[in-house]
PDB file of C-alpha atoms in Angstrom:
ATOM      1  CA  UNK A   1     103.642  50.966  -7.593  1.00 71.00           C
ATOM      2  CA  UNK A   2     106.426  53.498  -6.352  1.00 81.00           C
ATOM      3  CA  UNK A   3     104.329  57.327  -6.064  1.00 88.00           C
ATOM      4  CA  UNK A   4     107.070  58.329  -8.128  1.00 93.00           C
ATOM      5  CA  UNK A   5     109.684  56.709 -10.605  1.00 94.00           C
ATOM      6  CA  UNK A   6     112.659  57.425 -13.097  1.00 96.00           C
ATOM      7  CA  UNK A   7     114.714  54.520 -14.799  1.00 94.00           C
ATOM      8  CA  UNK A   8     118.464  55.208 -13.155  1.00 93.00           C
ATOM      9  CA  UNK A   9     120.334  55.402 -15.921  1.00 92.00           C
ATOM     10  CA  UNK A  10     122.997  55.880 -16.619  1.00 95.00           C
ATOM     11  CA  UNK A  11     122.659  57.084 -19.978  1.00 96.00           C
ATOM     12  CA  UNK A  12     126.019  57.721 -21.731  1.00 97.00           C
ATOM     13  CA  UNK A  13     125.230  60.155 -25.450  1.00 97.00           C
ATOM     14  CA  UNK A  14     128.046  62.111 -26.948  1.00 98.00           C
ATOM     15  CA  UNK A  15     128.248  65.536 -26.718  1.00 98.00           C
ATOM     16  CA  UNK A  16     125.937  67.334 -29.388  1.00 98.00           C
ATOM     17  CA  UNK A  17     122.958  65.054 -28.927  1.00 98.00           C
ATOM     18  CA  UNK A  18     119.316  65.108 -27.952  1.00 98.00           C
ATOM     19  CA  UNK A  19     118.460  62.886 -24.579  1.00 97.00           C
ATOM     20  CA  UNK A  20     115.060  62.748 -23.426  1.00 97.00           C
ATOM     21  CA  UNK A  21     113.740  61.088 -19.691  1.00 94.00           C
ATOM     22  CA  UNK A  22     110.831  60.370 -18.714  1.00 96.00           C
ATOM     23  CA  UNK A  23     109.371  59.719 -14.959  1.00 97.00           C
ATOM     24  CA  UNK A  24     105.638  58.175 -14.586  1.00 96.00           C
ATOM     25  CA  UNK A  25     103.809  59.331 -11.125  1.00 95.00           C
ATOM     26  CA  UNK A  26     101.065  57.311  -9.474  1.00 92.00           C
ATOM     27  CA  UNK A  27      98.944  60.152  -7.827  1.00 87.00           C
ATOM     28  CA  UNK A  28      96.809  61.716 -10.591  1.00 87.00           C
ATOM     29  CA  UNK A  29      96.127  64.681  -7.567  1.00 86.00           C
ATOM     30  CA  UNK A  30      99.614  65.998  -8.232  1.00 86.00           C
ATOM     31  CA  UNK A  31      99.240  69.617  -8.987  1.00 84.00           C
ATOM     32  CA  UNK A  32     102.872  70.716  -9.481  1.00 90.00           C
ATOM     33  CA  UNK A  33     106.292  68.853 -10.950  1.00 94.00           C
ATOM     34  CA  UNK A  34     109.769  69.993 -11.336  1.00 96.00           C
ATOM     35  CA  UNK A  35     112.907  68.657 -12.760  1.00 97.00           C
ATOM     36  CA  UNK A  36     115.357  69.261  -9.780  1.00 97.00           C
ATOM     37  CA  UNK A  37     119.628  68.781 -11.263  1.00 98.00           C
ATOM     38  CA  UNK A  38     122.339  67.121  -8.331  1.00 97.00           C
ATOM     39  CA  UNK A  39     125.788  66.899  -9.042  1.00 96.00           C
ATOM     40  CA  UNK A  40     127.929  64.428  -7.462  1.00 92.00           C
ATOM     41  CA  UNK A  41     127.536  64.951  -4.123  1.00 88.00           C
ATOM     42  CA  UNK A  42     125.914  67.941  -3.874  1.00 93.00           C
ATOM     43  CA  UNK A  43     122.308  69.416  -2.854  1.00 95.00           C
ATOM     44  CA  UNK A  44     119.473  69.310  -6.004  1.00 96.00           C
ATOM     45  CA  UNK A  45     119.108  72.761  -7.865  1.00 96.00           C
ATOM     46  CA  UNK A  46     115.783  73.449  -9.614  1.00 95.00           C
ATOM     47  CA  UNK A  47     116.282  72.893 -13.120  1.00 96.00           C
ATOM     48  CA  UNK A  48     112.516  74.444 -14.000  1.00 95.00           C
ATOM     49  CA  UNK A  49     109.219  73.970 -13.212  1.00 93.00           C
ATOM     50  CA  UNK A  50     106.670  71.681 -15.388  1.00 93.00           C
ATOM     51  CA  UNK A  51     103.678  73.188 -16.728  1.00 85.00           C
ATOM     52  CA  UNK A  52     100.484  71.928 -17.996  1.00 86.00           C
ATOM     53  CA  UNK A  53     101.458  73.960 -21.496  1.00 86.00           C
ATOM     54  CA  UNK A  54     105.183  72.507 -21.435  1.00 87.00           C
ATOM     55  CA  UNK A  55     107.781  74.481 -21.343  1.00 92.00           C
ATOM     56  CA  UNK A  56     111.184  75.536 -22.851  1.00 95.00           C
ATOM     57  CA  UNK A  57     114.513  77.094 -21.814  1.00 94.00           C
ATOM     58  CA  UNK A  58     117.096  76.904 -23.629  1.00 97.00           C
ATOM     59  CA  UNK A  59     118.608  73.443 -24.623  1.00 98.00           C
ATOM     60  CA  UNK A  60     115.789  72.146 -22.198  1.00 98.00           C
ATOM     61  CA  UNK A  61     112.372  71.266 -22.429  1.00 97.00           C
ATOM     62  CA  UNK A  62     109.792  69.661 -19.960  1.00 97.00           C
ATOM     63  CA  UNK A  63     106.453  68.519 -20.987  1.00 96.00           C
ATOM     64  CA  UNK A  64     103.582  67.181 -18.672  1.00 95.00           C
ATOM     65  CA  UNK A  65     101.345  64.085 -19.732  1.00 94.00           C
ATOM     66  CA  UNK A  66      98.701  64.167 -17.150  1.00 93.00           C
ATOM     67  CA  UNK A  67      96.874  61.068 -19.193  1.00 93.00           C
ATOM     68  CA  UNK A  68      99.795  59.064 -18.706  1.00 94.00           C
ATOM     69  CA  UNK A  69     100.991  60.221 -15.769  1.00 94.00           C
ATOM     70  CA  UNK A  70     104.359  60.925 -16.552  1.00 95.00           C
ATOM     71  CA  UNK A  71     106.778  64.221 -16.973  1.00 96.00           C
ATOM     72  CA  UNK A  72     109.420  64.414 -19.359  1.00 97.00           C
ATOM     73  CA  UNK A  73     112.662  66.576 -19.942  1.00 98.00           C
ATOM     74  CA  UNK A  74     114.523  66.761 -23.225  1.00 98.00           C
ATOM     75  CA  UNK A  75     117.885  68.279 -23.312  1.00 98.00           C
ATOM     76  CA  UNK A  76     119.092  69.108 -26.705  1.00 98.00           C
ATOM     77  CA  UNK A  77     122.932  69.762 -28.160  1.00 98.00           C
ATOM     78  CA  UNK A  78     124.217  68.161 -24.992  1.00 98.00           C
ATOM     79  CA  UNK A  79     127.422  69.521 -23.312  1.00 98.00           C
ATOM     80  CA  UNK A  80     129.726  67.988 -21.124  1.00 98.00           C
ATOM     81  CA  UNK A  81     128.694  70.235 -18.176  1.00 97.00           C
ATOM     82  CA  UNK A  82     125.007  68.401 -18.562  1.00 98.00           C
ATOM     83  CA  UNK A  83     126.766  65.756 -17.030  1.00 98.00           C
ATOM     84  CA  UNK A  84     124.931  64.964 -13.392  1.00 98.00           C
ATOM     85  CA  UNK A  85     121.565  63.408 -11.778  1.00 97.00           C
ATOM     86  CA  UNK A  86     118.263  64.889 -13.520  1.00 98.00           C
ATOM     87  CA  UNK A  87     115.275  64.176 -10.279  1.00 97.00           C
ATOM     88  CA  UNK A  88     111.785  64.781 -10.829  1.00 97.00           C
ATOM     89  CA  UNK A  89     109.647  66.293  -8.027  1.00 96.00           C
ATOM     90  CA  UNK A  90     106.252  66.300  -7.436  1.00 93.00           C
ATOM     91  CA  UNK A  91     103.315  67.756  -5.218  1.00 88.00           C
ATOM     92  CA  UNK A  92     101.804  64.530  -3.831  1.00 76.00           C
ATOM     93  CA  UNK A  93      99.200  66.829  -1.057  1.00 73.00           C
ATOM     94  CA  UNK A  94     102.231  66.209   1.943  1.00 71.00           C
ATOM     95  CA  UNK A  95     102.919  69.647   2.493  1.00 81.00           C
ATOM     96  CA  UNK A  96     105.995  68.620   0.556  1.00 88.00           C
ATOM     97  CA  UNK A  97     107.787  67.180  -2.534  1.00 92.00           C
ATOM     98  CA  UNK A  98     107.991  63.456  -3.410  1.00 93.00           C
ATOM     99  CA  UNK A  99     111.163  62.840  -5.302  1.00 95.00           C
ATOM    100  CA  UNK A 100     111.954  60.492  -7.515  1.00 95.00           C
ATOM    101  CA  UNK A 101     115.654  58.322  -7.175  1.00 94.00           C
ATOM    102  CA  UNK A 102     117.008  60.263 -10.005  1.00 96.00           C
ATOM    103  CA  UNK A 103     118.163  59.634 -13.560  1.00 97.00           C
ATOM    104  CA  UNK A 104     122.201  59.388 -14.347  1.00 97.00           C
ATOM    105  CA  UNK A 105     123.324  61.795 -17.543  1.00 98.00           C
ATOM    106  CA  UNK A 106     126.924  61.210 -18.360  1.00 98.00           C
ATOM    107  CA  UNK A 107     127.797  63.274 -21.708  1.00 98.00           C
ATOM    108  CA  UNK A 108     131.043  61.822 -23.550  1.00 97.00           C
ATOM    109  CA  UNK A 109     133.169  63.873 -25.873  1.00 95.00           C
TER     110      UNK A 109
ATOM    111  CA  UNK B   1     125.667  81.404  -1.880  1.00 54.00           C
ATOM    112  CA  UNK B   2     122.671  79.558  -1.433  1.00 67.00           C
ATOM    113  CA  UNK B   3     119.689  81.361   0.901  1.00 94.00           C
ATOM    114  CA  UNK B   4     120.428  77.797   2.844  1.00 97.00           C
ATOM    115  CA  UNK B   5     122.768  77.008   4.938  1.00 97.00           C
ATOM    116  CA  UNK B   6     123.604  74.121   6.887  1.00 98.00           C
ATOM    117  CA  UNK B   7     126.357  72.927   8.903  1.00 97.00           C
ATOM    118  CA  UNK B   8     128.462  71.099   9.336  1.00 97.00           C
ATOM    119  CA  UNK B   9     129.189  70.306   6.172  1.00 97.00           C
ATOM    120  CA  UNK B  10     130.696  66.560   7.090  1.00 97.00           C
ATOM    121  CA  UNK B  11     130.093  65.082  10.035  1.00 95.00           C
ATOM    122  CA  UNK B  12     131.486  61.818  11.043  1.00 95.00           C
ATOM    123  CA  UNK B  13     129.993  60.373  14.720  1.00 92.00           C
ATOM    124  CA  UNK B  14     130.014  56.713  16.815  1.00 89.00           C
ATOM    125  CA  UNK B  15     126.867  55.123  17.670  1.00 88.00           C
ATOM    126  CA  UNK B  16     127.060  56.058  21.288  1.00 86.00           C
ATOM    127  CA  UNK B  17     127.646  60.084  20.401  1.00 88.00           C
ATOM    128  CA  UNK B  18     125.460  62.820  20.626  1.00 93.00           C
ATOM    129  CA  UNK B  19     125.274  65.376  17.822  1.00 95.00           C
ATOM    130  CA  UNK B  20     123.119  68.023  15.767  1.00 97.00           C
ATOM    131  CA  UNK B  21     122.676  69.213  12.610  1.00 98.00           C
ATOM    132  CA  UNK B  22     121.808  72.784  12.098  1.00 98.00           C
ATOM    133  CA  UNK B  23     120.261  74.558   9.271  1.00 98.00           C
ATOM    134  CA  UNK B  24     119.000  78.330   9.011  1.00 97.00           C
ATOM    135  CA  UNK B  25     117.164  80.350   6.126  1.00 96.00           C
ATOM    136  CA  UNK B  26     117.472  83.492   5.034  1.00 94.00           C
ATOM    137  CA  UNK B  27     114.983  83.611   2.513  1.00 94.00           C
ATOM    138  CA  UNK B  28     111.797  84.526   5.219  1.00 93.00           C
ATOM    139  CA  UNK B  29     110.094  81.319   4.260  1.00 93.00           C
ATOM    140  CA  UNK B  30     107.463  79.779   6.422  1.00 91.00           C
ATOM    141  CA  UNK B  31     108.218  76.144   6.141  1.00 92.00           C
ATOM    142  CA  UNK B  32     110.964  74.284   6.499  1.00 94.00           C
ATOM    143  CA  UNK B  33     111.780  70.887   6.118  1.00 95.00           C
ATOM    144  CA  UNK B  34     115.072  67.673   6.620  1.00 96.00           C
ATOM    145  CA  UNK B  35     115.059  65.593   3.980  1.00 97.00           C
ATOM    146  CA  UNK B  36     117.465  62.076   3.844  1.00 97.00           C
ATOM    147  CA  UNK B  37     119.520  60.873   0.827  1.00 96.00           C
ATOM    148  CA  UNK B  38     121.000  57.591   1.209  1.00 94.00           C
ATOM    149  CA  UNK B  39     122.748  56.001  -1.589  1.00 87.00           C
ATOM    150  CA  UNK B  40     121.045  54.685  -4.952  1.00 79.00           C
ATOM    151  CA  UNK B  41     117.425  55.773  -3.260  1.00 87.00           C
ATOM    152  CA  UNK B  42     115.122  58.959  -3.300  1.00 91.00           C
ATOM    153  CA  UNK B  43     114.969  61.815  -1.182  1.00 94.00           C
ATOM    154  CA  UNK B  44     113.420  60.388   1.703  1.00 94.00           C
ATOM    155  CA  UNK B  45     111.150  63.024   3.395  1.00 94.00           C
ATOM    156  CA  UNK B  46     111.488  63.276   7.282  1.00 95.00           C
ATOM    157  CA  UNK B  47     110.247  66.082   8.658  1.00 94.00           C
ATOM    158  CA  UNK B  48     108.285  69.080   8.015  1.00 92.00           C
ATOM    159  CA  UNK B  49     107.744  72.403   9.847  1.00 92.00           C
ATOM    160  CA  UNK B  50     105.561  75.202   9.158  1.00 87.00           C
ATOM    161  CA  UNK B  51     105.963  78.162  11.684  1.00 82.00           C
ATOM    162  CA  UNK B  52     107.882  76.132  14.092  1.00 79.00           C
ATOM    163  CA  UNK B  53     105.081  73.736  14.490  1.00 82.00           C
ATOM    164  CA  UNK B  54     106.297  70.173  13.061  1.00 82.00           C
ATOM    165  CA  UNK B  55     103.076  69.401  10.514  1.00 79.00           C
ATOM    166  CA  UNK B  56     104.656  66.178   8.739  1.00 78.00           C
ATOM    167  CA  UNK B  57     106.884  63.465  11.071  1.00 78.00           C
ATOM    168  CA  UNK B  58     107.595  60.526   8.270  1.00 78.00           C
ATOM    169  CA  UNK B  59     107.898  57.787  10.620  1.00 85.00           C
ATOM    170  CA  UNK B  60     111.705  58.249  11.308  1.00 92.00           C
ATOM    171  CA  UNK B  61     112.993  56.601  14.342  1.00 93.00           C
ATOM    172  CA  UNK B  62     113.353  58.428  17.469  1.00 93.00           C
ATOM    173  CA  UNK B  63     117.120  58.439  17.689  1.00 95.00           C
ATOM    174  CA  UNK B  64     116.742  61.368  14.990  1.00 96.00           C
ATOM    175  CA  UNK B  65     115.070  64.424  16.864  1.00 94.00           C
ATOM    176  CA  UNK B  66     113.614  67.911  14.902  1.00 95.00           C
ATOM    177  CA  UNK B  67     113.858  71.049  16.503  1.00 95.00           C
ATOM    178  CA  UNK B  68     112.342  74.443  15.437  1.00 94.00           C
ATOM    179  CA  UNK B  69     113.112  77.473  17.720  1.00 93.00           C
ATOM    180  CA  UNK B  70     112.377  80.201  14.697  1.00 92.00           C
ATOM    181  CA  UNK B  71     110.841  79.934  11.098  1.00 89.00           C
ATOM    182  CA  UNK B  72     114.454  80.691   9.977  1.00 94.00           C
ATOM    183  CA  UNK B  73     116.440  77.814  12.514  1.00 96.00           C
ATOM    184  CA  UNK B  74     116.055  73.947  12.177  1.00 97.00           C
ATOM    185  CA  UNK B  75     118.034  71.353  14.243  1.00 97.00           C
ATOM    186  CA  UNK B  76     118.435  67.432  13.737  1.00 97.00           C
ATOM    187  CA  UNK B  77     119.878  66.465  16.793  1.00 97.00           C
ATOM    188  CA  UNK B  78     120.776  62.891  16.545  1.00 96.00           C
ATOM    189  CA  UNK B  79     122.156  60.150  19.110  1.00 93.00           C
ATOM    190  CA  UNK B  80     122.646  56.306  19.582  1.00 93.00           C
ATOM    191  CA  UNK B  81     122.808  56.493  15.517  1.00 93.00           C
ATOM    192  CA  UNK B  82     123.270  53.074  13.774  1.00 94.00           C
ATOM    193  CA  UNK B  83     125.687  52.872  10.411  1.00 94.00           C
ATOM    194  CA  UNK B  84     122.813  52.834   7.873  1.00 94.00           C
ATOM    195  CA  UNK B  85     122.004  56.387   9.305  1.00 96.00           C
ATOM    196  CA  UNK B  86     125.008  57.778   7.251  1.00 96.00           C
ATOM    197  CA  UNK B  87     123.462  59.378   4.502  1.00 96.00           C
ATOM    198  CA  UNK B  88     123.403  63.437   3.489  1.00 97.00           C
ATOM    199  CA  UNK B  89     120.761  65.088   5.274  1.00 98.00           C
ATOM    200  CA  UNK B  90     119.654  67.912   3.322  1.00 98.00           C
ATOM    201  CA  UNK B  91     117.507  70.874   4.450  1.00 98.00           C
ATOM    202  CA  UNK B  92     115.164  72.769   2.451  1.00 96.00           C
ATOM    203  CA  UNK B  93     112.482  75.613   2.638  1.00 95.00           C
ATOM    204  CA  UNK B  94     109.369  76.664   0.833  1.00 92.00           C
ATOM    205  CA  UNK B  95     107.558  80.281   1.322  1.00 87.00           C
ATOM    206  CA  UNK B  96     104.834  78.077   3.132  1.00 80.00           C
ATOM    207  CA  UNK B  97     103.894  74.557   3.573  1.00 71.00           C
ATOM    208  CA  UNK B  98     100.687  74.766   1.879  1.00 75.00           C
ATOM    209  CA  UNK B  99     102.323  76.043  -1.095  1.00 74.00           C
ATOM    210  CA  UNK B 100     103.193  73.882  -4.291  1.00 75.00           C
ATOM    211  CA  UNK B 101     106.270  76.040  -5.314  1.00 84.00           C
ATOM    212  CA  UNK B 102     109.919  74.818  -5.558  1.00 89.00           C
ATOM    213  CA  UNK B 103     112.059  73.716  -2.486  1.00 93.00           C
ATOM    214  CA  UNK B 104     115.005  75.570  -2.015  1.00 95.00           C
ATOM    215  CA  UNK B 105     118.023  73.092  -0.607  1.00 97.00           C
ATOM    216  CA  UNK B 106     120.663  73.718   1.539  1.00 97.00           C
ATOM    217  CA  UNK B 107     124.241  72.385   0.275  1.00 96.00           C
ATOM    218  CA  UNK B 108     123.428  69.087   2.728  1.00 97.00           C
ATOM    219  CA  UNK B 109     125.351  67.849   5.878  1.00 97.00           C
ATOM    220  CA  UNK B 110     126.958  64.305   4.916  1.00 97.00           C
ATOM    221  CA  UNK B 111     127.003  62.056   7.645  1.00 96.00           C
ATOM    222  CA  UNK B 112     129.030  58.672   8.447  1.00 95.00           C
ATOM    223  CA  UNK B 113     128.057  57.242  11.320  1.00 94.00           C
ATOM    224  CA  UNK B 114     131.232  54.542  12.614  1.00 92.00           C
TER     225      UNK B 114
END
């Protein structure tokens, strides 16, 4: 099983709606996640930071099932400019984040 | 504009060249770290320094070769680089390596090696 892993995509919603991802994790030691955003051909940007509690901000929220193993980001009203790659990141202990490949969000008007 | 900066930007090298990749922080973070992004796969960690002293070496080939002169300065130098090399090779810090925080990347350095 991969450490970490996101279905690619690509999901194609009109503008307005609700998306949700989801990315499962295979080392229950993880102690922090993070949805990371990359444009086309660009470097990833930290989206936010996953807590325990969830959190929210904005159109975006990110939840943390440690029983499943598995993080999850919801975007809400959708807008064009949500258009990109949504990565997960976690702490796997390697002085370092473990990435997953990355989940395609192509908004349509 | 991003507290990482790499350059160059594009970099397009034969197999039988000699080249580096150069990144610096100004964000007085501790660790530092080169990361590779090939097409249709993850991040692929490579290396990872934490005041200068390389702490993580991912099993990447020789031909690719870290340096560290200053928590602020990283190097990839590469040479005798095959074509699957070509990939962006982004660099990224973190206040220290032992930390769990966020990694702050730098806008990348696509290469295309010919």
């Amino acid at each position: 099983r991969k450490e970490v892993e996101q279905d690619p995509g690509p999901f194609n919603v009109p503008e307005g709606a609700t998306v949700a991802f989801n990315c499962t994790y295979s080392n229950s030691a993880s102690q922090s996640f993070f949805w990371y955003r990359q444009d086309c051909r660009k470097e990833p940007k930290l989206l936010m930071s996953v807590y325990s509690s969830g959190n929210e901000d904005g159109r975006f929220t990110a939840q943390l099932n440690r029983a499943s193993q598995y993080i999850s980001l919801l975007i809400r009203d959708s807008k064009l400019s949500d258009s990109a790659t949504y990565l997960c990141a976690l702490d796997t202990g390697r002085r370092a984040l473990t990435f997953g490949s990355g989940t395609r969000l192509q908004v349509q008007p | 504009e991003t507290g990482v900066t790499q350059t160059p930007r594009h970099l397009v090298m034969g197999m039988t060249n000699k080249k580096s990749l150069k990144c610096e922080q100004h964000l007085g973070h501790n660790a530092m770290y080169w990361y590779k992004q090939s097409a249709k796969k993850p991040l692929e960690l490579m290396f990872v320094y934490s005041l200068e002293e390389r702490v993580e070496n991912n099993s990447v080939p020789s031909r690719f070769s870290p340096e560290c002169p200053n928590s602020s300065h990283l190097f990839l130098h590469l040479h005798t680089l095959q074509p699957e090399d070509s990939a962006l090779y982004l660099c990224a810090s973190r206040p220290g390596s032992g930390d769990t925080g966020e990694l702050f990347f730098g806008e990348g350095s696509r290469l295309t090696v010919l």
